[in-house]
Each structure stands twice: as structure tokens, then as C-alpha cells.
């Protein structure tokens, strides 16, 4: 049986400023794309053009308040708010050891999370 080797120390990989900016662009684009899907799915099929299938799914679930139509509307509003939250990055994970790599790219030094902040 193989034992998994777990490295307790996080590894910091130096990244050039160009690569860092490219990774940030990819992350922002992905976040914006996913958020846009949530906004679209909340607005079009739940608020502007709800189908009988949407209403029927809510009705059959038994999880509705007031009426299935009201619940579908408020579900759409919640999805729109969540989509804007995703796009804004409000729930984005901020890891100090990842952002320290940015300082290394600028030549300000290398950050070792296990040894405290530099």
C-alpha cells in the first residue's frame, strides 16, 4: 500500500510580472464569465421570460413562499445578486502567500509563510 507524502510547507513558485498579470487576467475573465451566467440565468428564465417548466419545478419542489411565481421571481433576484457578487470578486479567496509572490515579481523579496511576514 502506498503512503501519501504530504508536504507541510507550502511551495512558493517565482512568477514573472508578465505571467502574474496574465494569470490575473485569466482569473478575472473566468470570474466575470461565471458571474454573467448567473445574472443571465436569474434574469431571463426566472424574471423576464419564465416558462411553465420553471413554474412547475418550483411548485413540485414544495419549497415556495406565497406562490411559485413569487418564489421564481425572488430566486431570479438572488441569482442576479450572486452573479454580481461573483463578478465583483467579493468572495474571492485572498491568500497572503500568493500575493507575496507578486512582491517577488517586483524584486521586493521572497516571502516564506512559515517564517512570518517579510
Short mmCIF file of N, CA, C and O in Angstrom, two decimals:
data_model
loop_
_atom_site.label_atom_id
_atom_site.label_comp_id
_atom_site.label_asym_id
_atom_site.label_seq_id
_atom_site.Cartn_x
_atom_site.Cartn_y
_atom_site.Cartn_z
N UNK A 1 0.84 -1.17 0.00
CA UNK A 1 0.00 0.00 0.00
C UNK A 1 0.89 1.24 0.00
O UNK A 1 1.86 1.32 0.74
N UNK A 2 0.53 2.22 -0.82
CA UNK A 2 1.32 3.44 -0.93
C UNK A 2 0.86 4.46 0.09
O UNK A 2 -0.32 4.64 0.31
N UNK A 3 1.82 5.11 0.70
CA UNK A 3 1.50 6.18 1.63
C UNK A 3 1.63 7.52 0.90
O UNK A 3 2.58 7.73 0.15
N UNK A 4 0.68 8.37 1.14
CA UNK A 4 0.73 9.70 0.53
C UNK A 4 1.73 10.55 1.31
O UNK A 4 1.73 10.57 2.53
N UNK A 5 2.58 11.23 0.58
CA UNK A 5 3.55 12.13 1.20
C UNK A 5 2.93 13.53 1.18
O UNK A 5 2.59 14.05 0.13
N UNK A 6 2.78 14.10 2.37
CA UNK A 6 2.19 15.42 2.49
C UNK A 6 3.27 16.39 2.90
O UNK A 6 3.92 16.20 3.92
N UNK A 7 3.46 17.42 2.09
CA UNK A 7 4.46 18.45 2.40
C UNK A 7 3.78 19.53 3.24
O UNK A 7 2.90 20.23 2.75
N UNK A 8 4.16 19.68 4.52
CA UNK A 8 3.50 20.67 5.36
C UNK A 8 3.84 22.10 4.98
O UNK A 8 3.14 23.02 5.31
N UNK A 9 4.94 22.31 4.27
CA UNK A 9 5.37 23.66 3.88
C UNK A 9 4.82 23.99 2.50
O UNK A 9 5.05 23.26 1.55
N UNK A 10 4.09 25.10 2.35
CA UNK A 10 3.64 25.50 1.02
C UNK A 10 4.83 25.91 0.17
O UNK A 10 5.79 26.49 0.67
N UNK A 11 4.77 25.60 -1.09
CA UNK A 11 5.86 25.92 -2.00
C UNK A 11 5.49 27.19 -2.76
O UNK A 11 4.40 27.29 -3.33
N UNK A 12 6.39 28.16 -2.75
CA UNK A 12 6.18 29.39 -3.49
C UNK A 12 6.99 29.33 -4.77
O UNK A 12 8.20 29.14 -4.73
N UNK A 13 6.31 29.46 -5.88
CA UNK A 13 6.96 29.41 -7.18
C UNK A 13 7.12 30.84 -7.68
O UNK A 13 6.13 31.57 -7.77
N UNK A 14 8.35 31.26 -8.00
CA UNK A 14 8.52 32.62 -8.51
C UNK A 14 7.83 32.76 -9.87
O UNK A 14 7.93 31.88 -10.72
N UNK A 15 7.13 33.86 -10.04
CA UNK A 15 6.40 34.12 -11.27
C UNK A 15 6.81 35.50 -11.78
O UNK A 15 6.88 36.45 -11.00
N UNK A 16 7.06 35.59 -13.08
CA UNK A 16 7.42 36.89 -13.64
C UNK A 16 6.21 37.81 -13.60
O UNK A 16 5.06 37.36 -13.52
N UNK A 17 6.45 39.11 -13.66
CA UNK A 17 5.37 40.09 -13.63
C UNK A 17 4.43 39.88 -14.81
O UNK A 17 3.21 39.97 -14.67
N UNK A 18 4.97 39.55 -15.96
CA UNK A 18 4.15 39.30 -17.16
C UNK A 18 3.22 38.11 -16.94
O UNK A 18 2.03 38.17 -17.24
N UNK A 19 3.78 37.02 -16.40
CA UNK A 19 2.95 35.83 -16.13
C UNK A 19 1.92 36.11 -15.04
O UNK A 19 0.79 35.64 -15.12
N UNK A 20 2.31 36.88 -14.03
CA UNK A 20 1.38 37.23 -12.96
C UNK A 20 0.19 38.00 -13.51
O UNK A 20 -0.95 37.71 -13.19
N UNK A 21 0.48 38.98 -14.36
CA UNK A 21 -0.61 39.77 -14.96
C UNK A 21 -1.49 38.91 -15.85
O UNK A 21 -2.71 39.07 -15.88
N UNK A 22 -0.90 37.97 -16.57
CA UNK A 22 -1.68 37.08 -17.43
C UNK A 22 -2.59 36.18 -16.58
O UNK A 22 -3.76 35.98 -16.90
N UNK A 23 -2.07 35.65 -15.48
CA UNK A 23 -2.88 34.82 -14.58
C UNK A 23 -4.01 35.63 -13.96
O UNK A 23 -5.13 35.13 -13.82
N UNK A 24 -3.73 36.87 -13.59
CA UNK A 24 -4.77 37.73 -13.04
C UNK A 24 -5.86 37.98 -14.08
O UNK A 24 -7.04 38.00 -13.76
N UNK A 25 -5.45 38.21 -15.35
CA UNK A 25 -6.42 38.42 -16.42
C UNK A 25 -7.29 37.19 -16.62
O UNK A 25 -8.51 37.30 -16.77
N UNK A 26 -6.69 36.01 -16.59
CA UNK A 26 -7.44 34.75 -16.75
C UNK A 26 -8.43 34.59 -15.59
O UNK A 26 -9.60 34.25 -15.80
N UNK A 27 -7.97 34.85 -14.36
CA UNK A 27 -8.84 34.73 -13.19
C UNK A 27 -10.01 35.71 -13.28
O UNK A 27 -11.16 35.34 -13.03
N UNK A 28 -9.74 36.95 -13.65
CA UNK A 28 -10.79 37.95 -13.76
C UNK A 28 -11.77 37.60 -14.86
O UNK A 28 -12.99 37.73 -14.69
N UNK A 29 -11.27 37.13 -15.99
CA UNK A 29 -12.14 36.73 -17.10
C UNK A 29 -13.04 35.56 -16.71
O UNK A 29 -14.24 35.55 -17.03
N UNK A 30 -12.48 34.59 -16.02
CA UNK A 30 -13.27 33.43 -15.58
C UNK A 30 -14.35 33.86 -14.59
O UNK A 30 -15.50 33.45 -14.69
N UNK A 31 -13.96 34.71 -13.64
CA UNK A 31 -14.92 35.18 -12.64
C UNK A 31 -16.04 35.97 -13.30
O UNK A 31 -17.22 35.80 -12.98
N UNK A 32 -15.69 36.84 -14.26
CA UNK A 32 -16.70 37.63 -14.95
C UNK A 32 -17.63 36.73 -15.77
O UNK A 32 -18.85 36.93 -15.76
N UNK A 33 -17.08 35.73 -16.43
CA UNK A 33 -17.89 34.81 -17.25
C UNK A 33 -18.88 34.03 -16.40
O UNK A 33 -20.05 33.91 -16.76
N UNK A 34 -18.42 33.50 -15.29
CA UNK A 34 -19.31 32.73 -14.41
C UNK A 34 -20.39 33.64 -13.82
O UNK A 34 -21.56 33.28 -13.77
N UNK A 35 -19.99 34.84 -13.40
CA UNK A 35 -20.96 35.79 -12.87
C UNK A 35 -22.00 36.19 -13.90
O UNK A 35 -23.19 36.31 -13.59
N UNK A 36 -21.57 36.36 -15.15
CA UNK A 36 -22.50 36.72 -16.21
C UNK A 36 -23.53 35.61 -16.44
O UNK A 36 -24.72 35.89 -16.66
N UNK A 37 -23.11 34.35 -16.35
CA UNK A 37 -24.05 33.23 -16.49
C UNK A 37 -25.09 33.29 -15.38
O UNK A 37 -26.29 33.10 -15.63
N UNK A 38 -24.67 33.57 -14.15
CA UNK A 38 -25.62 33.65 -13.03
C UNK A 38 -26.61 34.80 -13.24
O UNK A 38 -27.80 34.64 -12.98
N UNK A 39 -26.12 35.95 -13.69
CA UNK A 39 -27.02 37.08 -13.94
C UNK A 39 -28.00 36.73 -15.04
O UNK A 39 -29.21 36.96 -14.92
N UNK A 40 -27.51 36.16 -16.13
CA UNK A 40 -28.37 35.78 -17.25
C UNK A 40 -29.44 34.77 -16.81
O UNK A 40 -30.62 34.94 -17.13
N UNK A 41 -29.02 33.74 -16.10
CA UNK A 41 -29.96 32.70 -15.66
C UNK A 41 -30.97 33.22 -14.65
O UNK A 41 -32.07 32.70 -14.55
N UNK A 42 -30.61 34.23 -13.89
CA UNK A 42 -31.57 34.83 -12.97
C UNK A 42 -32.54 35.76 -13.67
O UNK A 42 -33.72 35.81 -13.34
N UNK A 43 -32.05 36.48 -14.67
CA UNK A 43 -32.87 37.49 -15.33
C UNK A 43 -33.79 36.89 -16.40
O UNK A 43 -35.01 37.11 -16.36
N UNK A 44 -33.25 36.14 -17.33
CA UNK A 44 -34.04 35.70 -18.49
C UNK A 44 -35.05 34.60 -18.12
O UNK A 44 -36.25 34.83 -18.23
N UNK A 45 -34.62 33.41 -17.67
CA UNK A 45 -35.62 32.37 -17.45
C UNK A 45 -36.40 32.48 -16.15
O UNK A 45 -37.39 31.77 -15.96
N UNK A 46 -35.99 33.34 -15.24
CA UNK A 46 -36.69 33.42 -13.95
C UNK A 46 -37.54 34.68 -13.83
O UNK A 46 -38.57 34.65 -13.18
N UNK A 47 -37.13 35.79 -14.44
CA UNK A 47 -37.85 37.05 -14.27
C UNK A 47 -38.53 37.52 -15.56
O UNK A 47 -39.73 37.75 -15.59
N UNK A 48 -37.77 37.64 -16.64
CA UNK A 48 -38.33 38.21 -17.87
C UNK A 48 -39.19 37.23 -18.67
O UNK A 48 -40.24 37.61 -19.18
N UNK A 49 -38.71 36.00 -18.83
CA UNK A 49 -39.43 35.02 -19.67
C UNK A 49 -39.52 33.67 -18.97
O UNK A 49 -39.01 32.67 -19.48
N UNK A 50 -40.19 33.60 -17.83
CA UNK A 50 -40.30 32.30 -17.15
C UNK A 50 -41.21 31.35 -17.94
O UNK A 50 -42.21 31.76 -18.51
N UNK A 51 -40.80 30.10 -17.98
CA UNK A 51 -41.59 29.10 -18.71
C UNK A 51 -42.47 28.32 -17.73
O UNK A 51 -42.27 28.36 -16.52
N UNK A 52 -43.42 27.60 -18.30
CA UNK A 52 -44.28 26.75 -17.47
C UNK A 52 -43.46 25.69 -16.76
O UNK A 52 -43.76 25.29 -15.63
N UNK A 53 -42.37 25.25 -17.41
CA UNK A 53 -41.49 24.25 -16.80
C UNK A 53 -40.84 24.80 -15.53
O UNK A 53 -40.75 24.10 -14.52
N UNK A 54 -40.40 26.05 -15.57
CA UNK A 54 -39.79 26.68 -14.39
C UNK A 54 -40.79 26.75 -13.24
O UNK A 54 -40.48 26.38 -12.11
N UNK A 55 -42.00 27.21 -13.54
CA UNK A 55 -43.04 27.30 -12.50
C UNK A 55 -43.37 25.91 -11.94
O UNK A 55 -43.54 25.75 -10.73
N UNK A 56 -43.46 24.95 -12.82
CA UNK A 56 -43.81 23.59 -12.40
C UNK A 56 -42.72 23.00 -11.49
O UNK A 56 -43.02 22.32 -10.51
N UNK A 57 -41.46 23.24 -11.82
CA UNK A 57 -40.36 22.73 -10.98
C UNK A 57 -40.45 23.32 -9.57
O UNK A 57 -40.28 22.62 -8.58
N UNK A 58 -40.71 24.63 -9.49
CA UNK A 58 -40.82 25.28 -8.18
C UNK A 58 -42.04 24.75 -7.44
O UNK A 58 -41.98 24.43 -6.25
N UNK A 59 -43.17 24.61 -8.13
CA UNK A 59 -44.38 24.12 -7.50
C UNK A 59 -44.19 22.71 -6.96
O UNK A 59 -44.55 22.41 -5.82
N UNK A 60 -43.59 21.83 -7.76
CA UNK A 60 -43.40 20.43 -7.34
C UNK A 60 -42.39 20.29 -6.20
O UNK A 60 -42.44 19.32 -5.46
N UNK A 61 -41.47 21.25 -6.11
CA UNK A 61 -40.47 21.15 -5.04
C UNK A 61 -41.10 21.31 -3.67
O UNK A 61 -40.60 20.77 -2.69
N UNK A 62 -42.18 22.09 -3.60
CA UNK A 62 -42.81 22.36 -2.31
C UNK A 62 -42.08 23.43 -1.52
O UNK A 62 -42.48 23.77 -0.41
N UNK A 63 -41.01 23.96 -2.06
CA UNK A 63 -40.21 24.98 -1.38
C UNK A 63 -40.52 26.34 -1.97
O UNK A 63 -39.68 26.97 -2.60
N UNK A 64 -41.70 26.85 -1.76
CA UNK A 64 -42.04 28.16 -2.27
C UNK A 64 -42.81 28.94 -1.23
O UNK A 64 -43.44 28.39 -0.35
N UNK A 65 -42.72 30.27 -1.34
CA UNK A 65 -43.37 31.19 -0.41
C UNK A 65 -44.38 31.99 -1.20
O UNK A 65 -44.07 32.51 -2.26
N UNK A 66 -45.57 32.15 -0.67
CA UNK A 66 -46.59 32.92 -1.36
C UNK A 66 -47.14 32.15 -2.55
O UNK A 66 -48.18 31.53 -2.47
N UNK A 67 -46.40 32.16 -3.63
CA UNK A 67 -46.78 31.42 -4.83
C UNK A 67 -45.51 31.00 -5.56
O UNK A 67 -44.44 31.59 -5.34
N UNK A 68 -45.58 29.98 -6.41
CA UNK A 68 -44.41 29.61 -7.19
C UNK A 68 -43.88 30.76 -8.06
O UNK A 68 -42.68 30.89 -8.25
N UNK A 69 -44.78 31.62 -8.54
CA UNK A 69 -44.37 32.76 -9.36
C UNK A 69 -43.51 33.74 -8.56
O UNK A 69 -42.48 34.21 -9.02
N UNK A 70 -43.98 34.05 -7.32
CA UNK A 70 -43.21 34.95 -6.46
C UNK A 70 -41.85 34.34 -6.12
O UNK A 70 -40.83 35.03 -6.12
N UNK A 71 -41.86 33.07 -5.81
CA UNK A 71 -40.60 32.39 -5.45
C UNK A 71 -39.63 32.41 -6.61
O UNK A 71 -38.44 32.65 -6.43
N UNK A 72 -40.13 32.16 -7.82
CA UNK A 72 -39.27 32.18 -9.00
C UNK A 72 -38.69 33.57 -9.22
O UNK A 72 -37.50 33.71 -9.54
N UNK A 73 -39.50 34.59 -9.01
CA UNK A 73 -39.02 35.97 -9.15
C UNK A 73 -37.89 36.25 -8.16
O UNK A 73 -36.83 36.76 -8.53
N UNK A 74 -38.11 35.92 -6.88
CA UNK A 74 -37.09 36.21 -5.86
C UNK A 74 -35.86 35.32 -6.02
O UNK A 74 -34.74 35.74 -5.70
N UNK A 75 -36.04 34.12 -6.53
CA UNK A 75 -34.89 33.27 -6.84
C UNK A 75 -34.06 33.92 -7.95
O UNK A 75 -32.82 33.93 -7.89
N UNK A 76 -34.74 34.47 -8.95
CA UNK A 76 -34.03 35.18 -10.02
C UNK A 76 -33.26 36.38 -9.48
O UNK A 76 -32.12 36.62 -9.87
N UNK A 77 -33.90 37.14 -8.58
CA UNK A 77 -33.21 38.30 -7.98
C UNK A 77 -31.98 37.86 -7.20
O UNK A 77 -30.93 38.50 -7.27
N UNK A 78 -32.11 36.77 -6.45
CA UNK A 78 -30.97 36.26 -5.67
C UNK A 78 -29.84 35.82 -6.61
O UNK A 78 -28.66 36.06 -6.32
N UNK A 79 -30.20 35.18 -7.72
CA UNK A 79 -29.18 34.75 -8.68
C UNK A 79 -28.48 35.95 -9.31
O UNK A 79 -27.26 35.91 -9.53
N UNK A 80 -29.23 37.00 -9.60
CA UNK A 80 -28.62 38.21 -10.17
C UNK A 80 -27.65 38.83 -9.17
O UNK A 80 -26.51 39.19 -9.52
N UNK A 81 -28.06 38.94 -7.91
CA UNK A 81 -27.16 39.50 -6.88
C UNK A 81 -25.92 38.63 -6.71
O UNK A 81 -24.81 39.15 -6.58
N UNK A 82 -26.11 37.32 -6.70
CA UNK A 82 -24.96 36.42 -6.58
C UNK A 82 -24.04 36.57 -7.78
O UNK A 82 -22.81 36.56 -7.64
N UNK A 83 -24.61 36.73 -8.97
CA UNK A 83 -23.79 36.92 -10.17
C UNK A 83 -22.94 38.17 -10.09
O UNK A 83 -21.75 38.16 -10.42
N UNK A 84 -23.55 39.27 -9.63
CA UNK A 84 -22.77 40.50 -9.47
C UNK A 84 -21.71 40.34 -8.37
O UNK A 84 -20.61 40.88 -8.48
N UNK A 85 -22.04 39.58 -7.33
CA UNK A 85 -21.05 39.31 -6.29
C UNK A 85 -19.87 38.51 -6.82
O UNK A 85 -18.71 38.79 -6.50
N UNK A 86 -20.16 37.53 -7.66
CA UNK A 86 -19.09 36.73 -8.27
C UNK A 86 -18.23 37.61 -9.16
O UNK A 86 -17.00 37.56 -9.11
N UNK A 87 -18.88 38.43 -9.98
CA UNK A 87 -18.12 39.30 -10.89
C UNK A 87 -17.26 40.31 -10.13
O UNK A 87 -16.16 40.63 -10.56
N UNK A 88 -17.76 40.80 -9.00
CA UNK A 88 -17.01 41.80 -8.24
C UNK A 88 -15.80 41.20 -7.53
O UNK A 88 -14.87 41.91 -7.18
N UNK A 89 -15.83 39.89 -7.29
CA UNK A 89 -14.73 39.25 -6.58
C UNK A 89 -14.85 39.36 -5.07
O UNK A 89 -13.90 39.11 -4.35
N UNK A 90 -16.03 39.73 -4.59
CA UNK A 90 -16.24 39.93 -3.16
C UNK A 90 -15.97 38.65 -2.37
O UNK A 90 -15.55 38.70 -1.21
N UNK A 91 -16.19 37.49 -2.99
CA UNK A 91 -15.97 36.22 -2.31
C UNK A 91 -14.68 35.55 -2.75
O UNK A 91 -14.43 34.40 -2.43
N UNK A 92 -13.84 36.29 -3.45
CA UNK A 92 -12.58 35.73 -3.94
C UNK A 92 -11.65 35.47 -2.76
O UNK A 92 -11.56 36.28 -1.83
N UNK A 93 -10.97 34.36 -2.80
CA UNK A 93 -10.05 33.99 -1.72
C UNK A 93 -8.78 34.82 -1.84
O UNK A 93 -8.16 34.90 -2.89
N UNK A 94 -8.42 35.44 -0.75
CA UNK A 94 -7.19 36.24 -0.70
C UNK A 94 -6.18 35.50 0.15
O UNK A 94 -6.30 35.42 1.37
N UNK A 95 -5.18 34.92 -0.50
CA UNK A 95 -4.16 34.18 0.24
C UNK A 95 -2.89 35.01 0.31
O UNK A 95 -2.33 35.37 -0.71
N UNK A 96 -2.41 35.29 1.52
CA UNK A 96 -1.21 36.13 1.65
C UNK A 96 0.00 35.53 0.96
O UNK A 96 0.81 36.25 0.41
N UNK A 97 0.13 34.20 0.98
CA UNK A 97 1.31 33.60 0.37
C UNK A 97 1.27 33.73 -1.15
O UNK A 97 2.30 33.80 -1.80
N UNK A 98 0.09 33.83 -1.76
CA UNK A 98 0.00 34.03 -3.20
C UNK A 98 0.30 35.47 -3.57
O UNK A 98 0.96 35.75 -4.56
N UNK A 99 -0.18 36.41 -2.75
CA UNK A 99 0.06 37.81 -3.05
C UNK A 99 1.50 38.20 -2.75
O UNK A 99 1.99 39.18 -3.29
N UNK A 100 2.18 37.47 -1.92
CA UNK A 100 3.59 37.74 -1.66
C UNK A 100 4.42 37.44 -2.90
O UNK A 100 5.44 38.07 -3.14
N UNK A 101 3.98 36.50 -3.72
CA UNK A 101 4.67 36.20 -4.98
C UNK A 101 4.69 37.40 -5.89
O UNK A 101 5.61 37.60 -6.67
N UNK A 102 3.68 38.25 -5.76
CA UNK A 102 3.62 39.48 -6.55
C UNK A 102 4.76 40.41 -6.15
O UNK A 102 5.38 41.05 -6.99
N UNK A 103 5.04 40.50 -4.86
CA UNK A 103 6.15 41.33 -4.41
C UNK A 103 7.46 40.78 -4.93
O UNK A 103 8.35 41.53 -5.32
N UNK A 104 7.59 39.46 -4.98
CA UNK A 104 8.79 38.84 -5.52
C UNK A 104 8.97 39.15 -6.99
O UNK A 104 10.07 39.32 -7.48
N UNK A 105 7.88 39.26 -7.71
CA UNK A 105 7.95 39.58 -9.13
C UNK A 105 8.45 41.00 -9.34
O UNK A 105 9.07 41.31 -10.34
N UNK A 106 8.22 41.88 -8.36
CA UNK A 106 8.69 43.26 -8.45
C UNK A 106 10.11 43.40 -7.91
O UNK A 106 10.64 44.50 -7.91
N UNK A 107 10.67 42.33 -7.42
CA UNK A 107 12.02 42.37 -6.89
C UNK A 107 12.09 42.81 -5.45
O UNK A 107 13.15 43.16 -4.95
N UNK A 108 10.99 42.81 -4.74
CA UNK A 108 10.97 43.28 -3.35
C UNK A 108 11.35 42.20 -2.36
O UNK A 108 11.43 42.45 -1.17
N UNK A 109 11.56 40.98 -2.82
CA UNK A 109 11.94 39.92 -1.91
C UNK A 109 11.07 38.71 -2.03
O UNK A 109 10.11 38.68 -2.80
N UNK A 110 11.39 37.72 -1.26
CA UNK A 110 10.68 36.43 -1.29
C UNK A 110 10.01 36.23 0.05
O UNK A 110 10.61 36.48 1.08
N UNK A 111 8.77 35.77 0.05
CA UNK A 111 8.01 35.60 1.29
C UNK A 111 7.95 34.12 1.64
O UNK A 111 7.56 33.31 0.84
N UNK A 112 8.33 33.80 2.85
CA UNK A 112 8.22 32.44 3.37
C UNK A 112 7.12 32.44 4.41
O UNK A 112 7.29 32.99 5.49
N UNK A 113 5.93 31.88 4.09
CA UNK A 113 4.82 31.92 5.05
C UNK A 113 5.13 31.30 6.39
O UNK A 113 4.63 31.73 7.41
N UNK A 114 5.99 30.28 6.42
CA UNK A 114 6.28 29.60 7.68
C UNK A 114 7.20 30.42 8.58
O UNK A 114 7.32 30.14 9.75
N UNK A 115 7.84 31.44 8.02
CA UNK A 115 8.79 32.22 8.83
C UNK A 115 8.24 33.60 9.18
O UNK A 115 8.97 34.47 9.58
N UNK A 116 6.96 33.82 8.99
CA UNK A 116 6.38 35.12 9.29
C UNK A 116 6.43 36.02 8.08
O UNK A 116 6.96 35.67 7.04
N UNK A 117 5.87 37.20 8.21
CA UNK A 117 5.82 38.10 7.07
C UNK A 117 7.14 38.83 6.91
O UNK A 117 7.83 39.13 7.85
N UNK A 118 7.47 39.12 5.65
CA UNK A 118 8.75 39.76 5.33
C UNK A 118 8.63 41.27 5.38
O UNK A 118 7.63 41.83 5.20
#
